[in-house]
Amino acid sequence: MLQDAIKLLQMKTKDHIDARDTERATLLSWPDAKIEIDGDPYPYEAGSLVFADYLQEHEMEVTFEVMEPEASTMKGKLMIPSPLQVGDRLIVSRMTGQRYYVLGKER
């Protein structure tokens, strides 16, 4: 029974981000992401990075309903750009397998 509990805990914490393990980094390129972790001798490329959803560009389908001067409907796409720019200081957290989760920007 204890072994089952340990296995269940391991499954639930697989790829878990430990908030105590946050580090700082600099964004070297964007949108083909490359970051440099403070103190590491080499940069990390897009394949080893996971970005928080709110840091990425979003495209949304929208419908506008206008009532005045006459009723009409317009449809289109709304692009919300990423807030990231080259040179930004980032807060990152180490994941398993030399991967990093980008949590946000430093202010």
GROMACS .gro file of N, CA and C in nm:
model
  321
    1MET      N    1   0.083  -0.119   0.000
    1MET     CA    2   0.000   0.000   0.000
    1MET      C    3   0.088   0.126   0.000
    2LEU      N    4   0.196   0.125   0.075
    2LEU     CA    5   0.287   0.238   0.079
    2LEU      C    6   0.353   0.256  -0.058
    3GLN      N    7   0.388   0.146  -0.123
    3GLN     CA    8   0.449   0.153  -0.256
    3GLN      C    9   0.353   0.217  -0.356
    4ASP      N   10   0.224   0.185  -0.345
    4ASP     CA   11   0.124   0.244  -0.434
    4ASP      C   12   0.114   0.395  -0.411
    5ALA      N   13   0.119   0.436  -0.287
    5ALA     CA   14   0.113   0.578  -0.255
    5ALA      C   15   0.235   0.652  -0.309
    6ILE      N   16   0.351   0.591  -0.298
    6ILE     CA   17   0.474   0.652  -0.350
    6ILE      C   18   0.467   0.664  -0.502
    7LYS      N   19   0.421   0.562  -0.569
    7LYS     CA   20   0.407   0.566  -0.715
    7LYS      C   21   0.309   0.674  -0.758
    8LEU      N   22   0.198   0.686  -0.686
    8LEU     CA   23   0.098   0.789  -0.717
    8LEU      C   24   0.158   0.928  -0.698
    9LEU      N   25   0.233   0.948  -0.591
    9LEU     CA   26   0.298   1.077  -0.567
    9LEU      C   27   0.399   1.108  -0.677
   10GLN      N   28   0.475   1.009  -0.721
   10GLN     CA   29   0.571   1.030  -0.828
   10GLN      C   30   0.502   1.067  -0.959
   11MET      N   31   0.390   1.003  -0.988
   11MET     CA   32   0.316   1.034  -1.111
   11MET      C   33   0.261   1.177  -1.106
   12LYS      N   34   0.210   1.219  -0.991
   12LYS     CA   35   0.151   1.352  -0.978
   12LYS      C   36   0.255   1.463  -0.982
   13THR      N   37   0.376   1.435  -0.937
   13THR     CA   38   0.479   1.539  -0.933
   13THR      C   39   0.573   1.534  -1.052
   14LYS      N   40   0.551   1.444  -1.145
   14LYS     CA   41   0.634   1.437  -1.265
   14LYS      C   42   0.619   1.570  -1.341
   15ASP      N   43   0.731   1.630  -1.381
   15ASP     CA   44   0.736   1.759  -1.450
   15ASP      C   45   0.677   1.872  -1.368
   16HIS      N   46   0.670   1.856  -1.238
   16HIS     CA   47   0.620   1.961  -1.149
   16HIS      C   48   0.721   2.073  -1.137
   17ILE      N   49   0.675   2.195  -1.136
   17ILE     CA   50   0.762   2.311  -1.123
   17ILE      C   51   0.775   2.345  -0.975
   18ASP      N   52   0.895   2.347  -0.925
   18ASP     CA   53   0.921   2.379  -0.785
   18ASP      C   54   0.944   2.530  -0.774
   19ALA      N   55   0.852   2.602  -0.712
   19ALA     CA   56   0.859   2.747  -0.703
   19ALA      C   57   0.982   2.795  -0.627
   20ARG      N   58   1.042   2.709  -0.546
   20ARG     CA   59   1.162   2.749  -0.472
   20ARG      C   60   1.284   2.753  -0.564
   21ASP      N   61   1.275   2.693  -0.679
   21ASP     CA   62   1.388   2.683  -0.770
   21ASP      C   63   1.376   2.784  -0.884
   22THR      N   64   1.352   2.910  -0.851
   22THR     CA   65   1.343   3.011  -0.955
   22THR      C   66   1.479   3.076  -0.977
   23GLU      N   67   1.504   3.111  -1.102
   23GLU     CA   68   1.629   3.175  -1.140
   23GLU      C   69   1.598   3.293  -1.229
   24ARG      N   70   1.700   3.369  -1.262
   24ARG     CA   71   1.684   3.484  -1.350
   24ARG      C   72   1.754   3.456  -1.483
   25ALA      N   73   1.699   3.514  -1.589
   25ALA     CA   74   1.754   3.492  -1.723
   25ALA      C   75   1.735   3.618  -1.806
   26THR      N   76   1.802   3.622  -1.919
   26THR     CA   77   1.788   3.731  -2.015
   26THR      C   78   1.738   3.673  -2.146
   27LEU      N   79   1.639   3.737  -2.207
   27LEU     CA   80   1.586   3.693  -2.335
   27LEU      C   81   1.679   3.741  -2.445
   28LEU      N   82   1.740   3.647  -2.519
   28LEU     CA   83   1.837   3.681  -2.623
   28LEU      C   84   1.772   3.697  -2.760
   29SER      N   85   1.665   3.621  -2.787
   29SER     CA   86   1.594   3.636  -2.915
   29SER      C   87   1.448   3.599  -2.895
   30TRP      N   88   1.364   3.658  -2.980
   30TRP     CA   89   1.219   3.635  -2.974
   30TRP      C   90   1.160   3.667  -3.110
   31PRO      N   91   1.071   3.592  -3.167
   31PRO     CA   92   0.990   3.483  -3.113
   31PRO      C   93   1.056   3.346  -3.118
   32ASP      N   94   1.164   3.326  -3.196
   32ASP     CA   95   1.235   3.197  -3.188
   32ASP      C   96   1.326   3.206  -3.066
   33ALA      N   97   1.269   3.168  -2.954
   33ALA     CA   98   1.322   3.197  -2.821
   33ALA      C   99   1.459   3.138  -2.795
   34LYS      N  100   1.539   3.221  -2.730
   34LYS     CA  101   1.668   3.179  -2.678
   34LYS      C  102   1.691   3.264  -2.552
   35ILE      N  103   1.725   3.197  -2.440
   35ILE     CA  104   1.750   3.269  -2.316
   35ILE      C  105   1.886   3.232  -2.260
   36GLU      N  106   1.938   3.321  -2.178
   36GLU     CA  107   2.065   3.295  -2.109
   36GLU      C  108   2.038   3.302  -1.959
   37ILE      N  109   2.054   3.189  -1.892
   37ILE     CA  110   2.033   3.181  -1.747
   37ILE      C  111   2.155   3.243  -1.679
   38ASP      N  112   2.131   3.327  -1.580
   38ASP     CA  113   2.241   3.388  -1.505
   38ASP      C  114   2.331   3.278  -1.448
   39GLY      N  115   2.459   3.287  -1.479
   39GLY     CA  116   2.556   3.191  -1.425
   39GLY      C  117   2.580   3.069  -1.512
   40ASP      N  118   2.498   3.044  -1.614
   40ASP     CA  119   2.519   2.930  -1.703
   40ASP      C  120   2.607   2.972  -1.819
   41PRO      N  121   2.697   2.884  -1.864
   41PRO     CA  122   2.791   2.921  -1.970
   41PRO      C  123   2.733   2.922  -2.111
   42TYR      N  124   2.616   2.864  -2.132
   42TYR     CA  125   2.560   2.857  -2.266
   42TYR      C  126   2.411   2.889  -2.262
   43PRO      N  127   2.354   2.940  -2.372
   43PRO     CA  128   2.211   2.974  -2.375
   43PRO      C  129   2.123   2.851  -2.396
   44TYR      N  130   1.996   2.865  -2.362
   44TYR     CA  131   1.897   2.761  -2.384
   44TYR      C  132   1.808   2.804  -2.500
   45GLU      N  133   1.778   2.711  -2.590
   45GLU     CA  134   1.701   2.741  -2.710
   45GLU      C  135   1.556   2.697  -2.692
   46ALA      N  136   1.473   2.731  -2.790
   46ALA     CA  137   1.328   2.709  -2.783
   46ALA      C  138   1.288   2.567  -2.745
   47GLY      N  139   1.362   2.467  -2.790
   47GLY     CA  140   1.328   2.329  -2.761
   47GLY      C  141   1.334   2.293  -2.614
   48SER      N  142   1.408   2.368  -2.535
   48SER     CA  143   1.419   2.339  -2.393
   48SER      C  144   1.346   2.442  -2.307
   49LEU      N  145   1.257   2.520  -2.369
   49LEU     CA  146   1.184   2.625  -2.297
   49LEU      C  147   1.034   2.605  -2.308
   50VAL      N  148   0.965   2.633  -2.200
   50VAL     CA  149   0.819   2.634  -2.197
   50VAL      C  150   0.779   2.771  -2.144
   51PHE      N  151   0.697   2.844  -2.220
   51PHE     CA  152   0.657   2.978  -2.180
   51PHE      C  153   0.516   2.977  -2.124
   52ALA      N  154   0.495   3.054  -2.018
   52ALA     CA  155   0.361   3.070  -1.963
   52ALA      C  156   0.270   3.121  -2.075
   53ASP      N  157   0.146   3.079  -2.074
   53ASP     CA  158   0.052   3.110  -2.181
   53ASP      C  159   0.037   3.261  -2.203
   54TYR      N  160   0.033   3.338  -2.097
   54TYR     CA  161   0.009   3.481  -2.111
   54TYR      C  162   0.128   3.555  -2.173
   55LEU      N  163   0.243   3.489  -2.186
   55LEU     CA  164   0.360   3.551  -2.248
   55LEU      C  165   0.365   3.530  -2.399
   56GLN      N  166   0.273   3.453  -2.451
   56GLN     CA  167   0.275   3.421  -2.594
   56GLN      C  168   0.173   3.504  -2.670
   57GLU      N  169   0.195   3.516  -2.801
   57GLU     CA  170   0.101   3.589  -2.887
   57GLU      C  171  -0.029   3.510  -2.896
   58HIS      N  172  -0.141   3.581  -2.896
   58HIS     CA  173  -0.273   3.516  -2.905
   58HIS      C  174  -0.352   3.574  -3.021
   59GLU      N  175  -0.427   3.488  -3.086
   59GLU     CA  176  -0.519   3.530  -3.192
   59GLU      C  177  -0.658   3.486  -3.150
   60MET      N  178  -0.753   3.581  -3.154
   60MET     CA  179  -0.890   3.550  -3.112
   60MET      C  180  -0.987   3.590  -3.221
   61GLU      N  181  -1.088   3.507  -3.242
   61GLU     CA  182  -1.199   3.542  -3.330
   61GLU      C  183  -1.293   3.632  -3.251
   62VAL      N  184  -1.332   3.746  -3.309
   62VAL     CA  185  -1.420   3.839  -3.238
   62VAL      C  186  -1.537   3.879  -3.327
   63THR      N  187  -1.647   3.913  -3.261
   63THR     CA  188  -1.766   3.963  -3.329
   63THR      C  189  -1.807   4.093  -3.261
   64PHE      N  190  -1.816   4.198  -3.341
   64PHE     CA  191  -1.858   4.329  -3.290
   64PHE      C  192  -2.000   4.355  -3.337
   65GLU      N  193  -2.086   4.390  -3.244
   65GLU     CA  194  -2.223   4.426  -3.278
   65GLU      C  195  -2.239   4.576  -3.254
   66VAL      N  196  -2.270   4.648  -3.360
   66VAL     CA  197  -2.286   4.793  -3.352
   66VAL      C  198  -2.435   4.824  -3.363
   67MET      N  199  -2.485   4.906  -3.271
   67MET     CA  200  -2.628   4.936  -3.269
   67MET      C  201  -2.661   5.070  -3.333
   68GLU      N  202  -2.569   5.164  -3.329
   68GLU     CA  203  -2.597   5.297  -3.383
   68GLU      C  204  -2.495   5.333  -3.489
   69PRO      N  205  -2.522   5.400  -3.593
   69PRO     CA  206  -2.651   5.458  -3.631
   69PRO      C  207  -2.749   5.352  -3.682
   70GLU      N  208  -2.699   5.236  -3.726
   70GLU     CA  209  -2.789   5.125  -3.763
   70GLU      C  210  -2.725   4.995  -3.716
   71ALA      N  211  -2.805   4.896  -3.691
   71ALA     CA  212  -2.754   4.769  -3.640
   71ALA      C  213  -2.672   4.698  -3.746
   72SER      N  214  -2.552   4.657  -3.708
   72SER     CA  215  -2.468   4.578  -3.799
   72SER      C  216  -2.373   4.492  -3.716
   73THR      N  217  -2.319   4.392  -3.780
   73THR     CA  218  -2.227   4.299  -3.715
   73THR      C  219  -2.100   4.289  -3.798
   74MET      N  220  -1.988   4.294  -3.729
   74MET     CA  221  -1.859   4.279  -3.796
   74MET      C  222  -1.783   4.166  -3.727
   75LYS      N  223  -1.718   4.082  -3.807
   75LYS     CA  224  -1.637   3.973  -3.754
   75LYS      C  225  -1.493   3.992  -3.799
   76GLY      N  226  -1.403   3.945  -3.715
   76GLY     CA  227  -1.262   3.955  -3.750
   76GLY      C  228  -1.176   3.883  -3.649
   77LYS      N  229  -1.045   3.908  -3.661
   77LYS     CA  230  -0.949   3.848  -3.570
   77LYS      C  231  -0.879   3.959  -3.493
   78LEU      N  232  -0.857   3.934  -3.367
   78LEU     CA  233  -0.788   4.027  -3.280
   78LEU      C  234  -0.655   3.963  -3.242
   79MET      N  235  -0.545   4.031  -3.270
   79MET     CA  236  -0.412   3.980  -3.236
   79MET      C  237  -0.363   4.050  -3.109
   80ILE      N  238  -0.328   3.972  -3.010
   80ILE     CA  239  -0.271   4.024  -2.887
   80ILE      C  240  -0.124   3.984  -2.888
   81PRO      N  241  -0.034   4.081  -2.904
   81PRO     CA  242   0.108   4.047  -2.915
   81PRO      C  243   0.167   4.002  -2.782
   82SER      N  244   0.277   3.932  -2.791
   82SER     CA  245   0.350   3.891  -2.672
   82SER      C  246   0.412   4.014  -2.606
   83PRO      N  247   0.415   4.017  -2.474
   83PRO     CA  248   0.478   4.130  -2.406
   83PRO      C  249   0.631   4.119  -2.402
   84LEU      N  250   0.686   4.009  -2.454
   84LEU     CA  251   0.830   3.987  -2.446
   84LEU      C  252   0.906   4.061  -2.555
   85GLN      N  253   1.022   4.113  -2.518
   85GLN     CA  254   1.112   4.179  -2.612
   85GLN      C  255   1.254   4.135  -2.581
   86VAL      N  256   1.338   4.133  -2.684
   86VAL     CA  257   1.478   4.096  -2.665
   86VAL      C  258   1.540   4.188  -2.560
   87GLY      N  259   1.614   4.128  -2.468
   87GLY     CA  260   1.678   4.203  -2.360
   87GLY      C  261   1.600   4.200  -2.230
   88ASP      N  262   1.474   4.153  -2.233
   88ASP     CA  263   1.394   4.146  -2.109
   88ASP      C  264   1.459   4.053  -2.008
   89ARG      N  265   1.447   4.089  -1.882
   89ARG     CA  266   1.490   4.002  -1.773
   89ARG      C  267   1.371   3.914  -1.736
   90LEU      N  268   1.396   3.783  -1.726
   90LEU     CA  269   1.290   3.686  -1.704
   90LEU      C  270   1.308   3.613  -1.572
   91ILE      N  271   1.197   3.564  -1.519
   91ILE     CA  272   1.197   3.476  -1.404
   91ILE      C  273   1.166   3.337  -1.458
   92VAL      N  274   1.256   3.243  -1.434
   92VAL     CA  275   1.240   3.108  -1.488
   92VAL      C  276   1.250   3.006  -1.376
   93SER      N  277   1.197   2.889  -1.402
   93SER     CA  278   1.202   2.780  -1.306
   93SER      C  279   1.249   2.654  -1.378
   94ARG      N  280   1.342   2.584  -1.318
   94ARG     CA  281   1.397   2.462  -1.380
   94ARG      C  282   1.295   2.349  -1.372
   95MET      N  283   1.280   2.282  -1.485
   95MET     CA  284   1.195   2.164  -1.491
   95MET      C  285   1.286   2.042  -1.504
   96THR      N  286   1.228   1.926  -1.523
   96THR     CA  287   1.309   1.805  -1.540
   96THR      C  288   1.376   1.806  -1.676
   97GLY      N  289   1.489   1.741  -1.686
   97GLY     CA  290   1.556   1.721  -1.814
   97GLY      C  291   1.615   1.847  -1.874
   98GLN      N  292   1.672   1.934  -1.794
   98GLN     CA  293   1.735   2.058  -1.842
   98GLN      C  294   1.639   2.144  -1.924
   99ARG      N  295   1.515   2.151  -1.881
   99ARG     CA  296   1.416   2.238  -1.944
   99ARG      C  297   1.382   2.348  -1.845
  100TYR      N  298   1.340   2.461  -1.898
  100TYR     CA  299   1.303   2.574  -1.815
  100TYR      C  300   1.162   2.620  -1.847
  101TYR      N  301   1.089   2.657  -1.743
  101TYR     CA  302   0.956   2.715  -1.757
  101TYR      C  303   0.971   2.865  -1.733
  102VAL      N  304   0.934   2.947  -1.831
  102VAL     CA  305   0.945   3.091  -1.819
  102VAL      C  306   0.816   3.141  -1.754
  103LEU      N  307   0.831   3.189  -1.630
  103LEU     CA  308   0.716   3.231  -1.550
  103LEU      C  309   0.670   3.372  -1.582
  104GLY      N  310   0.763   3.462  -1.610
  104GLY     CA  311   0.725   3.600  -1.637
  104GLY      C  312   0.846   3.690  -1.650
  105LYS      N  313   0.818   3.820  -1.655
  105LYS     CA  314   0.922   3.921  -1.668
  105LYS      C  315   0.949   3.986  -1.533
  106GLU      N  316   1.074   4.025  -1.513
  106GLU     CA  317   1.106   4.107  -1.398
  106GLU      C  318   1.065   4.249  -1.428
  107ARG      N  319   1.026   4.323  -1.327
  107ARG     CA  320   0.986   4.463  -1.349
  107ARG      C  321   1.103   4.555  -1.332
   0.00000   0.00000   0.00000
